[in-house]
Amino acid sequence: MRIVVTGREGQVAQSLAALAFEHDVEVVLCGRPELDLADARSIYPALAALKPDAIVSAAAYTAVDKAESERELAFSVNAVGAGAVAAAGKQIGVPVLHLSTDYVFDGSKSGAYVETDRTGPRSVYGASKLEGEKRVTAEISDHAIFRTAWVYSAYGHNFLKTMLRLGETRDTVSVVADQWGCPTSAEDIAAAIIVASKRIVSDSDPRLRGIFHLTGSGEASWADFAEHIFACAGRFGRHPVAVNRITTADYPTPAKRPANSRLSGRKLEEIYGITLPHWQASTEKAVRALLASQGS
Ligand SMILES: NC(=O)C1=CN([C@@H]2O[C@H](COP(=O)(O)OP(=O)(O)OC[C@H]3O[C@@H](n4cnc5c(N)ncnc54)[C@H](OP(=O)(O)O)[C@@H]3O)[C@@H](O)[C@H]2O)C=CC1
Ligand SMILES: Cc1cn([C@H]2C[C@H](O)[C@@H](COP(=O)(O)OP(=O)(O)O[C@H]3O[C@@H](C)C(=O)[C@@H](O)[C@H]3O)O2)c(=O)[nH]c1=O
Ligand SMILES: [Mg+2]
């Protein structure tokens, strides 16, 4: 089975490529210049040429703060581009597995969000991803949308790598303790997406289609996440770094983020039988992989 993935250097794209062999699938990454999400006309020819059995729509404009001043580009990539990927899947005749985000929610709920909860993005990035979800749903019925969150890995840019970089030169890092969510390993997402792709390709059950929440088990504030990252790094010989727990008001950013974007994984568990590992265990794996590759 050949899974064609949008994006080349992205965390999820790279993790899918890394897991292909052990899951006995072929993963082909497809990105710029042939496939440019900001150029909708490039999308169908680039994907069709690769003869996919399933398409994983993982590429996106993910710079949350920058998106506030690049609204047009964010929507062109995350909304129009995502819709064009879905339309291409429909034309080729294969399912589309699309990635979305916890930032579609406003964060005012007290418990974990379920798939049917009302959305209300607080940022341009979140709004552009929500519009992407709507377009994917409108373009192709043979789709699954996976909302994930707080993604980290040894690849690309992410909070875990930012913390390890800051920790190299500091003894204390200030991190917000009043935003809650579910840190999620890109590798765990990739494994789940491969399993889901196999299911969706071979089973026309409508219950496998629609929106699903796909996040690491457990929950954390960004400060909790940072503390755990530094604890893991300490076990691999890094000097201790303290986390100064601050509030959102102490850390102004261009984009507003939800105070609570914990996602419930119950639907995914019930329908696909998939549960991701606890974020703490996967964070330790990612820290180990990163520090081993840096030789520290
Ligand atoms: N990162 C996170 O914390 C979260 C991510 N998500 C969603 O999960 C998905 C995967 O995220 P992640 O792997 O972290 O993403 P990354 O930010 O690591 O990578 C983004 C990818 O999108 C590609 N891309 C950006 N613009 C374009 C464009 N115009 N044309 C083609 N490709 C483009 C990049 O291309 P190139 O390879 O050329 O750099 C890169 O491969 C995204 O849909 C994202 O919205 C959801 C929740 C959390
Ligand atoms: C770097 C840093 C961030 N923060 C805060 C800012 C923010 O509220 C929170 C996270 O900051 P970041 O900018 O790293 O993360 P952010 O870009 O908001 O991450 C998001 O990316 C997109 C793509 C998603 O889809 C989301 O699920 C989420 O992962 O931590 C600190 O408090 N101290 C710090 O030193
Ligand atoms: Mg960021």
Short mmCIF file of N, CA, C and O in Angstrom, two decimals, residues 112-185:
data_model
loop_
_atom_site.label_atom_id
_atom_site.label_comp_id
_atom_site.label_asym_id
_atom_site.label_seq_id
_atom_site.Cartn_x
_atom_site.Cartn_y
_atom_site.Cartn_z
N ALA A 112 -12.51 17.73 28.86
CA ALA A 112 -11.85 17.47 27.57
C ALA A 112 -12.86 17.64 26.43
O ALA A 112 -14.02 17.25 26.55
N TYR A 113 -12.42 18.20 25.33
CA TYR A 113 -13.31 18.42 24.18
C TYR A 113 -13.58 17.11 23.45
O TYR A 113 -12.67 16.32 23.21
N VAL A 114 -14.86 16.92 23.06
CA VAL A 114 -15.23 15.82 22.18
C VAL A 114 -15.48 16.40 20.77
O VAL A 114 -15.58 17.61 20.59
N GLU A 115 -15.57 15.48 19.80
CA GLU A 115 -15.58 15.86 18.40
C GLU A 115 -16.77 16.75 18.04
O GLU A 115 -16.69 17.54 17.10
N THR A 116 -17.88 16.60 18.76
CA THR A 116 -19.08 17.35 18.42
C THR A 116 -19.16 18.69 19.15
O THR A 116 -20.12 19.45 18.95
N ASP A 117 -18.18 19.00 19.99
CA ASP A 117 -18.22 20.27 20.72
C ASP A 117 -18.11 21.45 19.75
O ASP A 117 -17.48 21.35 18.70
N ARG A 118 -18.71 22.55 20.18
CA ARG A 118 -18.70 23.77 19.37
C ARG A 118 -17.26 24.29 19.22
O ARG A 118 -16.53 24.35 20.21
N THR A 119 -16.91 24.65 17.99
CA THR A 119 -15.59 25.22 17.75
C THR A 119 -15.66 26.74 17.92
O THR A 119 -16.74 27.31 17.95
N GLY A 120 -14.50 27.36 18.01
CA GLY A 120 -14.46 28.82 18.17
C GLY A 120 -13.01 29.26 18.26
O GLY A 120 -12.53 29.63 19.32
N PRO A 121 -12.31 29.19 17.13
CA PRO A 121 -10.87 29.48 17.16
C PRO A 121 -10.57 30.90 17.65
O PRO A 121 -11.31 31.83 17.35
N ARG A 122 -9.48 31.02 18.40
CA ARG A 122 -9.07 32.33 18.93
C ARG A 122 -7.97 32.96 18.09
O ARG A 122 -7.56 34.08 18.35
N SER A 123 -7.44 32.20 17.13
CA SER A 123 -6.30 32.68 16.34
C SER A 123 -6.57 32.51 14.85
O SER A 123 -7.45 31.74 14.45
N VAL A 124 -5.82 33.22 14.04
CA VAL A 124 -5.92 33.09 12.58
C VAL A 124 -5.57 31.66 12.18
O VAL A 124 -6.25 31.04 11.35
N TYR A 125 -4.49 31.12 12.79
CA TYR A 125 -4.11 29.73 12.50
C TYR A 125 -5.29 28.79 12.76
O TYR A 125 -5.66 27.98 11.90
N GLY A 126 -5.90 28.90 13.95
CA GLY A 126 -7.02 28.03 14.30
C GLY A 126 -8.18 28.20 13.34
O GLY A 126 -8.81 27.22 12.92
N ALA A 127 -8.48 29.44 12.98
CA ALA A 127 -9.59 29.70 12.05
C ALA A 127 -9.30 29.12 10.67
O ALA A 127 -10.19 28.56 10.02
N SER A 128 -8.04 29.23 10.23
CA SER A 128 -7.69 28.71 8.90
C SER A 128 -7.77 27.17 8.89
O SER A 128 -8.21 26.57 7.92
N LYS A 129 -7.40 26.55 10.00
CA LYS A 129 -7.48 25.08 10.08
C LYS A 129 -8.94 24.62 10.15
O LYS A 129 -9.30 23.59 9.58
N LEU A 130 -9.78 25.38 10.86
CA LEU A 130 -11.21 25.03 10.93
C LEU A 130 -11.84 25.12 9.55
O LEU A 130 -12.60 24.23 9.14
N GLU A 131 -11.50 26.17 8.81
CA GLU A 131 -12.01 26.30 7.44
C GLU A 131 -11.50 25.14 6.58
O GLU A 131 -12.23 24.61 5.74
N GLY A 132 -10.27 24.71 6.83
CA GLY A 132 -9.72 23.54 6.13
C GLY A 132 -10.57 22.29 6.41
O GLY A 132 -10.90 21.54 5.49
N GLU A 133 -10.92 22.08 7.67
CA GLU A 133 -11.77 20.93 8.03
C GLU A 133 -13.07 20.97 7.24
O GLU A 133 -13.54 19.95 6.73
N LYS A 134 -13.68 22.15 7.17
CA LYS A 134 -14.98 22.28 6.50
C LYS A 134 -14.84 21.97 5.01
O LYS A 134 -15.70 21.32 4.42
N ARG A 135 -13.76 22.46 4.42
CA ARG A 135 -13.58 22.22 2.98
C ARG A 135 -13.30 20.75 2.70
O ARG A 135 -13.79 20.20 1.71
N VAL A 136 -12.48 20.11 3.54
CA VAL A 136 -12.22 18.68 3.35
C VAL A 136 -13.53 17.91 3.42
O VAL A 136 -13.84 17.07 2.56
N THR A 137 -14.34 18.22 4.43
CA THR A 137 -15.62 17.53 4.61
C THR A 137 -16.53 17.74 3.40
O THR A 137 -17.22 16.81 2.97
N ALA A 138 -16.52 18.95 2.83
CA ALA A 138 -17.38 19.26 1.70
C ALA A 138 -16.89 18.60 0.41
O ALA A 138 -17.69 18.23 -0.45
N GLU A 139 -15.58 18.45 0.27
CA GLU A 139 -15.02 17.95 -1.00
C GLU A 139 -15.10 16.44 -1.14
O GLU A 139 -15.24 15.92 -2.24
N ILE A 140 -14.94 15.70 -0.02
CA ILE A 140 -14.83 14.24 -0.15
C ILE A 140 -15.45 13.55 1.06
O ILE A 140 -15.08 13.83 2.20
N SER A 141 -16.38 12.63 0.79
CA SER A 141 -16.97 11.92 1.94
C SER A 141 -15.99 10.89 2.49
O SER A 141 -16.02 10.56 3.68
N ASP A 142 -15.12 10.38 1.62
CA ASP A 142 -14.15 9.35 2.05
C ASP A 142 -12.95 10.01 2.74
O ASP A 142 -11.84 10.03 2.21
N HIS A 143 -13.21 10.57 3.92
CA HIS A 143 -12.14 11.28 4.63
C HIS A 143 -12.17 10.97 6.12
O HIS A 143 -13.21 10.57 6.67
N ALA A 144 -11.02 11.15 6.77
CA ALA A 144 -10.99 11.18 8.23
C ALA A 144 -10.14 12.38 8.61
O ALA A 144 -9.05 12.58 8.06
N ILE A 145 -10.67 13.17 9.51
CA ILE A 145 -9.94 14.35 10.01
C ILE A 145 -9.48 14.02 11.42
O ILE A 145 -10.28 13.64 12.28
N PHE A 146 -8.17 14.13 11.64
CA PHE A 146 -7.61 13.86 12.96
C PHE A 146 -7.12 15.15 13.58
O PHE A 146 -6.17 15.75 13.09
N ARG A 147 -7.81 15.57 14.64
CA ARG A 147 -7.34 16.76 15.37
C ARG A 147 -6.31 16.31 16.39
O ARG A 147 -6.62 15.53 17.29
N THR A 148 -5.08 16.83 16.23
CA THR A 148 -4.05 16.51 17.21
C THR A 148 -3.61 17.79 17.89
O THR A 148 -4.25 18.84 17.73
N ALA A 149 -2.53 17.74 18.70
CA ALA A 149 -2.18 18.91 19.51
C ALA A 149 -0.75 18.84 20.01
O ALA A 149 -0.20 17.75 20.20
N TRP A 150 -0.15 19.98 20.20
CA TRP A 150 1.12 20.13 20.93
C TRP A 150 2.15 19.07 20.45
O TRP A 150 2.69 18.31 21.25
N VAL A 151 2.35 19.04 19.15
CA VAL A 151 3.16 17.97 18.54
C VAL A 151 4.66 18.21 18.75
O VAL A 151 5.14 19.33 18.56
N TYR A 152 5.35 17.15 19.12
CA TYR A 152 6.80 17.25 19.31
C TYR A 152 7.47 16.03 18.70
O TYR A 152 6.84 14.97 18.53
N SER A 153 8.74 16.19 18.36
CA SER A 153 9.52 15.10 17.76
C SER A 153 10.95 15.59 17.62
O SER A 153 11.25 16.75 17.91
N ALA A 154 11.80 14.70 17.15
CA ALA A 154 13.18 15.10 16.87
C ALA A 154 13.26 15.93 15.59
O ALA A 154 14.29 16.53 15.30
N TYR A 155 12.17 15.98 14.83
CA TYR A 155 12.18 16.68 13.53
C TYR A 155 11.61 18.09 13.65
O TYR A 155 10.80 18.37 14.52
N GLY A 156 11.98 18.92 12.71
CA GLY A 156 11.33 20.22 12.54
C GLY A 156 11.44 21.12 13.76
O GLY A 156 12.39 21.01 14.55
N HIS A 157 10.49 22.03 13.91
CA HIS A 157 10.46 22.97 15.04
C HIS A 157 9.34 22.56 15.97
O HIS A 157 8.25 22.27 15.52
N ASN A 158 9.60 22.58 17.25
CA ASN A 158 8.53 22.31 18.21
C ASN A 158 8.97 22.77 19.60
O ASN A 158 10.13 23.09 19.83
N PHE A 159 8.02 22.79 20.52
CA PHE A 159 8.23 23.29 21.88
C PHE A 159 9.33 22.50 22.61
O PHE A 159 10.16 23.09 23.31
N LEU A 160 9.35 21.19 22.40
CA LEU A 160 10.36 20.37 23.08
C LEU A 160 11.77 20.80 22.65
O LEU A 160 12.66 21.00 23.50
N LYS A 161 11.96 21.00 21.36
CA LYS A 161 13.28 21.42 20.88
C LYS A 161 13.60 22.84 21.33
O LYS A 161 14.75 23.15 21.66
N THR A 162 12.59 23.70 21.39
CA THR A 162 12.81 25.07 21.89
C THR A 162 13.29 25.01 23.34
O THR A 162 14.24 25.70 23.72
N MET A 163 12.63 24.18 24.16
CA MET A 163 13.03 24.09 25.58
C MET A 163 14.47 23.58 25.71
O MET A 163 15.26 24.11 26.50
N LEU A 164 14.81 22.54 24.97
CA LEU A 164 16.17 22.00 25.07
C LEU A 164 17.20 23.04 24.63
O LEU A 164 18.29 23.15 25.21
N ARG A 165 16.82 23.84 23.62
CA ARG A 165 17.75 24.88 23.16
C ARG A 165 17.90 25.96 24.23
O ARG A 165 19.02 26.35 24.57
N LEU A 166 16.78 26.43 24.79
CA LEU A 166 16.86 27.45 25.83
C LEU A 166 17.64 26.93 27.04
O LEU A 166 18.42 27.66 27.66
N GLY A 167 17.44 25.66 27.37
CA GLY A 167 18.09 25.05 28.54
C GLY A 167 19.60 24.96 28.40
O GLY A 167 20.31 24.80 29.40
N GLU A 168 20.09 25.03 27.17
CA GLU A 168 21.55 24.96 26.98
C GLU A 168 22.24 26.16 27.62
O GLU A 168 23.38 26.05 28.07
N THR A 169 21.57 27.30 27.63
CA THR A 169 22.24 28.53 28.09
C THR A 169 21.59 29.14 29.33
O THR A 169 22.00 30.20 29.76
N ARG A 170 20.54 28.48 29.87
CA ARG A 170 19.85 29.08 31.02
C ARG A 170 19.67 28.07 32.14
O ARG A 170 19.59 26.87 31.89
N ASP A 171 19.54 28.57 33.35
CA ASP A 171 19.22 27.72 34.50
C ASP A 171 17.74 27.74 34.81
O ASP A 171 17.23 26.87 35.52
N THR A 172 17.05 28.77 34.30
CA THR A 172 15.61 28.90 34.52
C THR A 172 14.93 29.33 33.22
O THR A 172 15.46 30.18 32.51
N VAL A 173 13.80 28.73 32.93
CA VAL A 173 13.00 29.15 31.78
C VAL A 173 11.58 29.44 32.29
O VAL A 173 11.03 28.64 33.06
N SER A 174 11.01 30.54 31.88
CA SER A 174 9.65 30.90 32.30
C SER A 174 8.65 30.35 31.29
O SER A 174 8.77 30.60 30.09
N VAL A 175 7.66 29.60 31.81
CA VAL A 175 6.70 28.96 30.91
C VAL A 175 5.29 29.07 31.50
O VAL A 175 5.09 28.87 32.71
N VAL A 176 4.32 29.31 30.63
CA VAL A 176 2.94 29.48 31.08
C VAL A 176 2.38 28.20 31.70
O VAL A 176 2.56 27.10 31.17
N ALA A 177 1.71 28.37 32.84
CA ALA A 177 1.17 27.22 33.59
C ALA A 177 -0.36 27.22 33.57
O ALA A 177 -0.98 26.40 34.23
N ASP A 178 -0.95 28.14 32.79
CA ASP A 178 -2.41 28.23 32.78
C ASP A 178 -3.02 27.93 31.40
O ASP A 178 -4.13 28.33 31.10
N GLN A 179 -2.27 27.24 30.56
CA GLN A 179 -2.84 26.72 29.30
C GLN A 179 -2.66 25.21 29.33
O GLN A 179 -1.53 24.72 29.50
N TRP A 180 -3.79 24.50 29.19
CA TRP A 180 -3.79 23.04 29.33
C TRP A 180 -4.07 22.33 28.01
O TRP A 180 -4.94 22.78 27.26
N GLY A 181 -3.36 21.24 27.77
CA GLY A 181 -3.59 20.49 26.55
C GLY A 181 -2.98 19.10 26.63
O GLY A 181 -2.67 18.61 27.72
N CYS A 182 -2.81 18.49 25.47
CA CYS A 182 -2.32 17.12 25.40
C CYS A 182 -1.09 17.05 24.49
O CYS A 182 -1.23 17.01 23.26
N PRO A 183 0.10 17.05 25.06
CA PRO A 183 1.30 16.91 24.23
C PRO A 183 1.26 15.58 23.47
O PRO A 183 0.87 14.54 24.02
N THR A 184 1.66 15.62 22.20
CA THR A 184 1.51 14.44 21.34
C THR A 184 2.76 14.23 20.50
O THR A 184 3.23 15.14 19.82
N SER A 185 3.27 13.01 20.55
CA SER A 185 4.47 12.65 19.79
C SER A 185 4.14 12.45 18.31
O SER A 185 3.21 11.70 17.97
#
